[in-house]
């Protein structure tokens, strides 16, 4: 049966899918109001929200996961509503931040009433599901939202150019527009991952857990008091240690000096972990920024980028930049300015810091000699400069005679980081400077996204070199996680094997081994190995039947960055999309009609798409991306085709 209903399918109903739904409903509400003012009927719209999990929360934020798994963004900085609450019912375009929502229900979530709290992920999932419920409870009369609790397995173009969708439950739907917001993928095993799986399958009693969200790893099944080996020291590592310690009845108690002591329950496994750097992800500074905080860059600006691109075009005939040469110096100038200005403010007050900032800007324009002179005259000549690589790789070139010697060094680094984090991301010079790397992400995106870098530079300088460093120093957990790691090491529950991690297997004994190339006597063995690294998004190995079908049919393709100047190529593994409104590009290089993608499937064509929230206040970034899709869908001139056919 055909009618004039516009049918839209959102595939993936975690935060990104929820943001698209929210902006669609806002725009459709505006349409309905405009139609009513003209005494017209608004067009009918049906929106299918497709996800096998909780709609709004999705898989990563589902509400049945362990309470010990925390967000790494403060509650006051998180909102899924693109506009603030206005006194009316919470609805699309007008609702509370996570902090405001928590404050509205203190009995349900006691102790979570601070804007600077890092809420459990399952609590955030409850908020997300509530946002979904509020949006769908306050729809324009012309709009229907149909939740579909299933996976989308196929999305084929029909005779009338609509998409014929088939779900994992056998349901058949038609949609004129499809938006892919599918989140973290499940990838086919390959390379070392496949070798480890094969090894575990050959040896009875040996377990290998692939990289995934800690909530999906089956950690509760691991036996107590047995050694467990962990690859990776990032956010998932902290999640794993939380589930295996406090999640098993252990307790952290605060000592008189403010440090923590861990009291084991006796049900913990013995945790051994390592990585290339040998350093757990560093902490974010204690949050001191309000929800309405917005940073205005002084050096790394859109105008400065435009000037550099014009210069590069004039010199090379190409607008592609090189990250180390053209982008990094501007970023570091922004970081250094915040670092030194915070030192001055902490020592001499706000007025002195303002005067220093003006002098710093003038000195930068004059050159390195003037800048060195200013730092000396300001009493900052002996302040150690920020070394991002040194912070992220503090053990590079060092060798340790024993695990004990390494742990002494490691505990010193972690204790220093915890102390710096306690100073805050405004008052503490180091963490204030590193937080600038978060504040300037929008400008970084402009500099690096959509093949803006030379292919070699994108691969080697940005993704392989800078991105891990940036993650280490600016995208870490709350400081409590560092303090807990120190306590676990001191209690003997956690052993960090060391830098230069080497992973091995022994066929004769059926055990995995971890060793450090920089620590004598570091090797350990275990029958359980956990990969604590989140799988890289790469549509070439994505196990999703939907993604395989779209690429196989030529409706979608992977992105390749190509330099016309020298023929260099880098295939990123990202789903190729246009710039806003993020239309999926087909195998022939053309935008695919009616198909969009947002978030993690486009990572490495875009950057830092794993963020699962917007911010309160003016609509930028996260919400603006969703809005661009909503506007394009609703402004399209072609006529909708068919209504959905039910099973």
PDB file of C-alpha atoms in Angstrom, residues 1-10 24 28 43-50 142-146 161-165 173-179 594-596 633-634 638-646:
ATOM      1  CA  UNK A   1       0.000   0.000   0.000  1.00  0.00           C
ATOM      2  CA  UNK A   2       1.413   3.390  -0.973  1.00  0.00           C
ATOM      3  CA  UNK A   3       0.809   6.693   0.789  1.00  0.00           C
ATOM      4  CA  UNK A   4       2.633   9.950   1.266  1.00  0.00           C
ATOM      5  CA  UNK A   5       4.247   8.982   4.559  1.00  0.00           C
ATOM      6  CA  UNK A   6       7.976   9.644   4.833  1.00  0.00           C
ATOM      7  CA  UNK A   7       9.530   6.519   6.358  1.00  0.00           C
ATOM      8  CA  UNK A   8      12.871   6.855   8.159  1.00  0.00           C
ATOM      9  CA  UNK A   9      14.939   4.086   9.728  1.00  0.00           C
ATOM     10  CA  UNK A  10      17.604   4.790  12.345  1.00  0.00           C
ATOM     11  CA  UNK A  24      14.379  14.935  13.632  1.00  0.00           C
ATOM     12  CA  UNK A  28       9.306  17.954  12.572  1.00  0.00           C
ATOM     13  CA  UNK A  43       3.232  15.519   6.154  1.00  0.00           C
ATOM     14  CA  UNK A  44       3.060  12.231   8.057  1.00  0.00           C
ATOM     15  CA  UNK A  45       6.401  10.770   9.126  1.00  0.00           C
ATOM     16  CA  UNK A  46       7.133   7.328  10.516  1.00  0.00           C
ATOM     17  CA  UNK A  47      10.490   6.722  12.220  1.00  0.00           C
ATOM     18  CA  UNK A  48      11.724   3.186  12.890  1.00  0.00           C
ATOM     19  CA  UNK A  49      14.304   2.972  15.690  1.00  0.00           C
ATOM     20  CA  UNK A  50      16.154  -0.308  15.241  1.00  0.00           C
ATOM     21  CA  UNK A 142       1.913  13.746  12.382  1.00  0.00           C
ATOM     22  CA  UNK A 143       4.906  11.739  13.657  1.00  0.00           C
ATOM     23  CA  UNK A 144       5.006   8.096  14.721  1.00  0.00           C
ATOM     24  CA  UNK A 145       8.039   6.354  16.241  1.00  0.00           C
ATOM     25  CA  UNK A 146       8.103   2.570  15.909  1.00  0.00           C
ATOM     26  CA  UNK A 161      14.342   3.453  -4.688  1.00  0.00           C
ATOM     27  CA  UNK A 162      13.115   2.856  -1.131  1.00  0.00           C
ATOM     28  CA  UNK A 163      15.137   0.561   1.124  1.00  0.00           C
ATOM     29  CA  UNK A 164      13.801  -2.870   1.898  1.00  0.00           C
ATOM     30  CA  UNK A 165      15.017  -3.680   5.419  1.00  0.00           C
ATOM     31  CA  UNK A 173      10.270  -2.791   6.662  1.00  0.00           C
ATOM     32  CA  UNK A 174      10.503  -0.120   3.997  1.00  0.00           C
ATOM     33  CA  UNK A 175      12.254   3.175   4.527  1.00  0.00           C
ATOM     34  CA  UNK A 176      12.904   6.145   2.276  1.00  0.00           C
ATOM     35  CA  UNK A 177      15.859   7.213   4.416  1.00  0.00           C
ATOM     36  CA  UNK A 178      18.262   5.058   6.444  1.00  0.00           C
ATOM     37  CA  UNK A 179      20.742   6.405   8.992  1.00  0.00           C
ATOM     38  CA  UNK A 594      18.794   8.241   1.141  1.00  0.00           C
ATOM     39  CA  UNK A 595      21.650   6.601   3.114  1.00  0.00           C
ATOM     40  CA  UNK A 596      23.580   8.359   5.908  1.00  0.00           C
ATOM     41  CA  UNK A 633      16.328  14.300   5.203  1.00  0.00           C
ATOM     42  CA  UNK A 634      13.403  16.659   5.680  1.00  0.00           C
ATOM     43  CA  UNK A 638      11.985  13.638  -3.902  1.00  0.00           C
ATOM     44  CA  UNK A 639       8.624  12.129  -3.018  1.00  0.00           C
ATOM     45  CA  UNK A 640       8.419   9.358  -0.416  1.00  0.00           C
ATOM     46  CA  UNK A 641       7.583   5.973  -1.816  1.00  0.00           C
ATOM     47  CA  UNK A 642       5.856   3.202   0.060  1.00  0.00           C
ATOM     48  CA  UNK A 643       4.632   2.600   3.557  1.00  0.00           C
ATOM     49  CA  UNK A 644       6.316  -0.252   5.457  1.00  0.00           C
ATOM     50  CA  UNK A 645       5.095  -3.764   4.972  1.00  0.00           C
ATOM     51  CA  UNK A 646       4.781  -5.734   8.168  1.00  0.00           C
TER      52      UNK A 646
END
